[in-house]
Amino acid sequence: MTDLPLLPLPLAGEPASERSDAARNRAALLCSAQALVAQCGVEDVTMDAVAAHAGVGKGTVFRRFGSRAGLMVALLDQNESHWQAQVISGPPPLGPDAPPWDRLEAFGRSRLETTILHGDLLRAAGAAGSRSAPAVTFVVQHVQHLLRELGVTGDVRLLATALMAPLEIGVLDELRTKGIDTERVIHGWLDLARRIVGGC
Amino acid sequence: MTDLPLLPLPLAGEPASERSDAARNRAALLCSAQALVAQCGVEDVTMDAVAAHAGVGKGTVFRRFGSRAGLMVALLDQNESHWQAQVISGPPPLGPDAPPWDRLEAFGRSRLETTILHGDLLRAAGAAGSRSAPAVTFVVQHVQHLLRELGVTGDVRLLATALMAPLEIGVLDELRTKGIDTERVIHGWLDLARRIVGGC
């Protein structure tokens, strides 16, 4: 647990117009929520608990995030921002300065790992365990870029979407109930990626 | 609107132990729900409305389906049963007696169309717009079978899952918000299928 609220990086496409004190309050609430998630797990994180931890009224938490699902979406967005920073400027092969195939492989592995890590948050965020639209856009644009660098032609936008769809939490949950482990999933995903890259 | 309740075909893996009068009552309630969906759309179908239409108390509807989401899942399962019957014994190329590639193409198109047709139901059914586990199992097993007939080797279970993941409602909704139409989606899906089949 830390007392220093980390200001989240802006997600691609997010309006940067929030007033700075409001942004600080929001970051403090998210920090409390993050700490509670780490302490107790997503299930036990209530709006009351976040308000008490941050020393504000429950109404403030509701005004900021609308609902518990809204708070979970905000937490997810914050985690996405940190992960996106690794992709944009972190060490290779996830970050730049590695061959495109190595980056794609690292990206798939890393996406799978973060999705599993944030599985409870994704489920608690509601509708379709969905990430925010900017989060989806970032993933698809990055994969599009790597596929183009690998010489893939055709409707690369749709191929990028198709390549990432099997790593969404709903599909991963279904595979896990069938006893298919993470290593097998990533192995299958790499086979899929090779077929998409090779078949152009 | 029809007064003849259609008894749903049992989904693969569904226990067939329901007593026949209970099954008839359930079918009658589903028929009412289906008629109301056709009349007013999914949004306006309440447990009260279904009870009134079927001439029973609201408690009966709740006892049968647990919740509104449970009713939507049951409606989806009924629709899935009809669709599965088309795949198992309907006319080719969706049904048997067509070459495996033609069946796969027809299967993808038909799955896309039924998912869009039942989009509101899938969203109303809640968690991840998810279908029942037997429904997912049917789709994956059928695609596995066709991929094997087409000579695909490797982890065909995972390739089948990956091939169908981009046709789930969450992905289709995201593509639609980006202005990508159904014809482009199916075109991209066929390209994906060709890469999976050709790249083995």
PDB file of N, CA, C and O in Angstrom, chain A residues 3-35:
ATOM      1  N   ASP A   3       1.075   5.676  -0.121  1.00  0.00           N
ATOM      2  CA  ASP A   3       0.301   6.908   0.082  1.00  0.00           C
ATOM      3  C   ASP A   3       0.468   7.882  -1.071  1.00  0.00           C
ATOM      4  O   ASP A   3      -0.144   8.940  -1.097  1.00  0.00           O
ATOM      5  N   LEU A   4       1.360   7.552  -1.995  1.00  0.00           N
ATOM      6  CA  LEU A   4       1.593   8.458  -3.124  1.00  0.00           C
ATOM      7  C   LEU A   4       0.708   8.066  -4.289  1.00  0.00           C
ATOM      8  O   LEU A   4       0.951   7.052  -4.933  1.00  0.00           O
ATOM      9  N   PRO A   5      -0.334   8.836  -4.572  1.00  0.00           N
ATOM     10  CA  PRO A   5      -1.168   8.464  -5.712  1.00  0.00           C
ATOM     11  C   PRO A   5      -0.398   8.611  -7.027  1.00  0.00           C
ATOM     12  O   PRO A   5       0.188   9.651  -7.285  1.00  0.00           O
ATOM     13  N   LEU A   6      -0.394   7.540  -7.817  1.00  0.00           N
ATOM     14  CA  LEU A   6       0.230   7.594  -9.140  1.00  0.00           C
ATOM     15  C   LEU A   6      -0.769   8.203 -10.113  1.00  0.00           C
ATOM     16  O   LEU A   6      -1.869   7.705 -10.260  1.00  0.00           O
ATOM     17  N   LEU A   7      -0.407   9.274 -10.768  1.00  0.00           N
ATOM     18  CA  LEU A   7      -1.301   9.844 -11.783  1.00  0.00           C
ATOM     19  C   LEU A   7      -1.277   8.949 -13.000  1.00  0.00           C
ATOM     20  O   LEU A   7      -0.213   8.659 -13.542  1.00  0.00           O
ATOM     21  N   PRO A   8      -2.426   8.468 -13.440  1.00  0.00           N
ATOM     22  CA  PRO A   8      -2.413   7.598 -14.605  1.00  0.00           C
ATOM     23  C   PRO A   8      -2.013   8.359 -15.868  1.00  0.00           C
ATOM     24  O   PRO A   8      -2.323   9.534 -16.004  1.00  0.00           O
ATOM     25  N   LEU A   9      -1.312   7.651 -16.752  1.00  0.00           N
ATOM     26  CA  LEU A   9      -1.019   8.227 -18.067  1.00  0.00           C
ATOM     27  C   LEU A   9      -2.331   8.371 -18.821  1.00  0.00           C
ATOM     28  O   LEU A   9      -3.222   7.553 -18.664  1.00  0.00           O
ATOM     29  N   PRO A  10      -2.474   9.422 -19.641  1.00  0.00           N
ATOM     30  CA  PRO A  10      -3.719   9.508 -20.414  1.00  0.00           C
ATOM     31  C   PRO A  10      -3.761   8.396 -21.449  1.00  0.00           C
ATOM     32  O   PRO A  10      -2.771   8.116 -22.106  1.00  0.00           O
ATOM     33  N   LEU A  11      -4.918   7.738 -21.527  1.00  0.00           N
ATOM     34  CA  LEU A  11      -5.114   6.743 -22.576  1.00  0.00           C
ATOM     35  C   LEU A  11      -5.235   7.463 -23.906  1.00  0.00           C
ATOM     36  O   LEU A  11      -5.733   8.582 -23.964  1.00  0.00           O
ATOM     37  N   ALA A  12      -4.791   6.792 -24.963  1.00  0.00           N
ATOM     38  CA  ALA A  12      -4.946   7.362 -26.300  1.00  0.00           C
ATOM     39  C   ALA A  12      -6.405   7.777 -26.490  1.00  0.00           C
ATOM     40  O   ALA A  12      -7.311   7.000 -26.243  1.00  0.00           O
ATOM     41  N   GLY A  13      -6.641   8.995 -26.888  1.00  0.00           N
ATOM     42  CA  GLY A  13      -8.008   9.430 -27.194  1.00  0.00           C
ATOM     43  C   GLY A  13      -8.771   9.998 -26.014  1.00  0.00           C
ATOM     44  O   GLY A  13      -9.891  10.458 -26.160  1.00  0.00           O
ATOM     45  N   GLU A  14      -8.185   9.942 -24.801  1.00  0.00           N
ATOM     46  CA  GLU A  14      -8.908  10.449 -23.625  1.00  0.00           C
ATOM     47  C   GLU A  14      -8.797  11.976 -23.561  1.00  0.00           C
ATOM     48  O   GLU A  14      -7.708  12.521 -23.719  1.00  0.00           O
ATOM     49  N   PRO A  15      -9.932  12.675 -23.266  1.00  0.00           N
ATOM     50  CA  PRO A  15      -9.829  14.130 -23.168  1.00  0.00           C
ATOM     51  C   PRO A  15      -8.978  14.515 -21.963  1.00  0.00           C
ATOM     52  O   PRO A  15      -9.100  13.937 -20.897  1.00  0.00           O
ATOM     53  N   ALA A  16      -8.077  15.486 -22.118  1.00  0.00           N
ATOM     54  CA  ALA A  16      -7.147  15.860 -21.061  1.00  0.00           C
ATOM     55  C   ALA A  16      -7.622  17.109 -20.331  1.00  0.00           C
ATOM     56  O   ALA A  16      -6.841  17.882 -19.811  1.00  0.00           O
ATOM     57  N   SER A  17      -8.990  17.316 -20.297  1.00  0.00           N
ATOM     58  CA  SER A  17      -9.500  18.597 -19.833  1.00  0.00           C
ATOM     59  C   SER A  17      -9.834  18.618 -18.346  1.00  0.00           C
ATOM     60  O   SER A  17     -10.250  19.625 -17.807  1.00  0.00           O
ATOM     61  N   GLU A  18      -9.656  17.491 -17.639  1.00  0.00           N
ATOM     62  CA  GLU A  18     -10.005  17.436 -16.231  1.00  0.00           C
ATOM     63  C   GLU A  18      -9.163  18.466 -15.467  1.00  0.00           C
ATOM     64  O   GLU A  18      -7.940  18.546 -15.629  1.00  0.00           O
ATOM     65  N   ARG A  19      -9.810  19.233 -14.588  1.00  0.00           N
ATOM     66  CA  ARG A  19      -9.060  20.205 -13.791  1.00  0.00           C
ATOM     67  C   ARG A  19      -8.079  19.472 -12.890  1.00  0.00           C
ATOM     68  O   ARG A  19      -8.339  18.365 -12.430  1.00  0.00           O
ATOM     69  N   SER A  20      -6.937  20.121 -12.582  1.00  0.00           N
ATOM     70  CA  SER A  20      -5.855  19.362 -11.958  1.00  0.00           C
ATOM     71  C   SER A  20      -6.191  18.927 -10.524  1.00  0.00           C
ATOM     72  O   SER A  20      -5.793  17.852 -10.099  1.00  0.00           O
ATOM     73  N   ASP A  21      -6.970  19.737  -9.772  1.00  0.00           N
ATOM     74  CA  ASP A  21      -7.339  19.273  -8.419  1.00  0.00           C
ATOM     75  C   ASP A  21      -8.310  18.106  -8.500  1.00  0.00           C
ATOM     76  O   ASP A  21      -8.214  17.142  -7.737  1.00  0.00           O
ATOM     77  N   ALA A  22      -9.226  18.182  -9.471  1.00  0.00           N
ATOM     78  CA  ALA A  22     -10.161  17.072  -9.678  1.00  0.00           C
ATOM     79  C   ALA A  22      -9.382  15.816 -10.063  1.00  0.00           C
ATOM     80  O   ALA A  22      -9.678  14.712  -9.586  1.00  0.00           O
ATOM     81  N   ALA A  23      -8.380  16.000 -10.909  1.00  0.00           N
ATOM     82  CA  ALA A  23      -7.571  14.864 -11.343  1.00  0.00           C
ATOM     83  C   ALA A  23      -6.816  14.263 -10.159  1.00  0.00           C
ATOM     84  O   ALA A  23      -6.691  13.032 -10.040  1.00  0.00           O
ATOM     85  N   ARG A  24      -6.349  15.133  -9.261  1.00  0.00           N
ATOM     86  CA  ARG A  24      -5.645  14.631  -8.071  1.00  0.00           C
ATOM     87  C   ARG A  24      -6.588  13.835  -7.164  1.00  0.00           C
ATOM     88  O   ARG A  24      -6.234  12.770  -6.662  1.00  0.00           O
ATOM     89  N   ASN A  25      -7.798  14.371  -6.961  1.00  0.00           N
ATOM     90  CA  ASN A  25      -8.776  13.656  -6.137  1.00  0.00           C
ATOM     91  C   ASN A  25      -9.112  12.296  -6.736  1.00  0.00           C
ATOM     92  O   ASN A  25      -9.210  11.296  -6.031  1.00  0.00           O
ATOM     93  N   ARG A  26      -9.272  12.321  -8.049  1.00  0.00           N
ATOM     94  CA  ARG A  26      -9.611  11.095  -8.745  1.00  0.00           C
ATOM     95  C   ARG A  26      -8.476  10.069  -8.580  1.00  0.00           C
ATOM     96  O   ARG A  26      -8.713   8.896  -8.295  1.00  0.00           O
ATOM     97  N   ALA A  27      -7.238  10.544  -8.745  1.00  0.00           N
ATOM     98  CA  ALA A  27      -6.082   9.655  -8.620  1.00  0.00           C
ATOM     99  C   ALA A  27      -5.986   9.096  -7.204  1.00  0.00           C
ATOM    100  O   ALA A  27      -5.646   7.925  -7.008  1.00  0.00           O
ATOM    101  N   ALA A  28      -6.312   9.937  -6.200  1.00  0.00           N
ATOM    102  CA  ALA A  28      -6.252   9.475  -4.810  1.00  0.00           C
ATOM    103  C   ALA A  28      -7.291   8.375  -4.572  1.00  0.00           C
ATOM    104  O   ALA A  28      -7.009   7.368  -3.913  1.00  0.00           O
ATOM    105  N   LEU A  29      -8.495   8.573  -5.131  1.00  0.00           N
ATOM    106  CA  LEU A  29      -9.541   7.555  -4.988  1.00  0.00           C
ATOM    107  C   LEU A  29      -9.136   6.249  -5.678  1.00  0.00           C
ATOM    108  O   LEU A  29      -9.331   5.160  -5.147  1.00  0.00           O
ATOM    109  N   LEU A  30      -8.533   6.403  -6.863  1.00  0.00           N
ATOM    110  CA  LEU A  30      -8.098   5.207  -7.596  1.00  0.00           C
ATOM    111  C   LEU A  30      -6.994   4.493  -6.824  1.00  0.00           C
ATOM    112  O   LEU A  30      -6.926   3.258  -6.806  1.00  0.00           O
ATOM    113  N   CYS A  31      -6.129   5.298  -6.196  1.00  0.00           N
ATOM    114  CA  CYS A  31      -5.048   4.708  -5.406  1.00  0.00           C
ATOM    115  C   CYS A  31      -5.629   3.905  -4.243  1.00  0.00           C
ATOM    116  O   CYS A  31      -5.190   2.778  -3.972  1.00  0.00           O
ATOM    117  N   SER A  32      -6.638   4.462  -3.565  1.00  0.00           N
ATOM    118  CA  SER A  32      -7.304   3.733  -2.488  1.00  0.00           C
ATOM    119  C   SER A  32      -7.931   2.442  -3.014  1.00  0.00           C
ATOM    120  O   SER A  32      -7.798   1.369  -2.410  1.00  0.00           O
ATOM    121  N   ALA A  33      -8.612   2.563  -4.135  1.00  0.00           N
ATOM    122  CA  ALA A  33      -9.272   1.388  -4.710  1.00  0.00           C
ATOM    123  C   ALA A  33      -8.251   0.313  -5.073  1.00  0.00           C
ATOM    124  O   ALA A  33      -8.446  -0.876  -4.787  1.00  0.00           O
ATOM    125  N   GLN A  34      -7.142   0.758  -5.675  1.00  0.00           N
ATOM    126  CA  GLN A  34      -6.078  -0.181  -6.076  1.00  0.00           C
ATOM    127  C   GLN A  34      -5.511  -0.889  -4.842  1.00  0.00           C
ATOM    128  O   GLN A  34      -5.290  -2.111  -4.854  1.00  0.00           O
ATOM    129  N   ALA A  35      -5.289  -0.115  -3.779  1.00  0.00           N
ATOM    130  CA  ALA A  35      -4.738  -0.690  -2.546  1.00  0.00           C
ATOM    131  C   ALA A  35      -5.715  -1.715  -1.960  1.00  0.00           C
ATOM    132  O   ALA A  35      -5.315  -2.792  -1.515  1.00  0.00           O
TER     133      ALA A  35
END
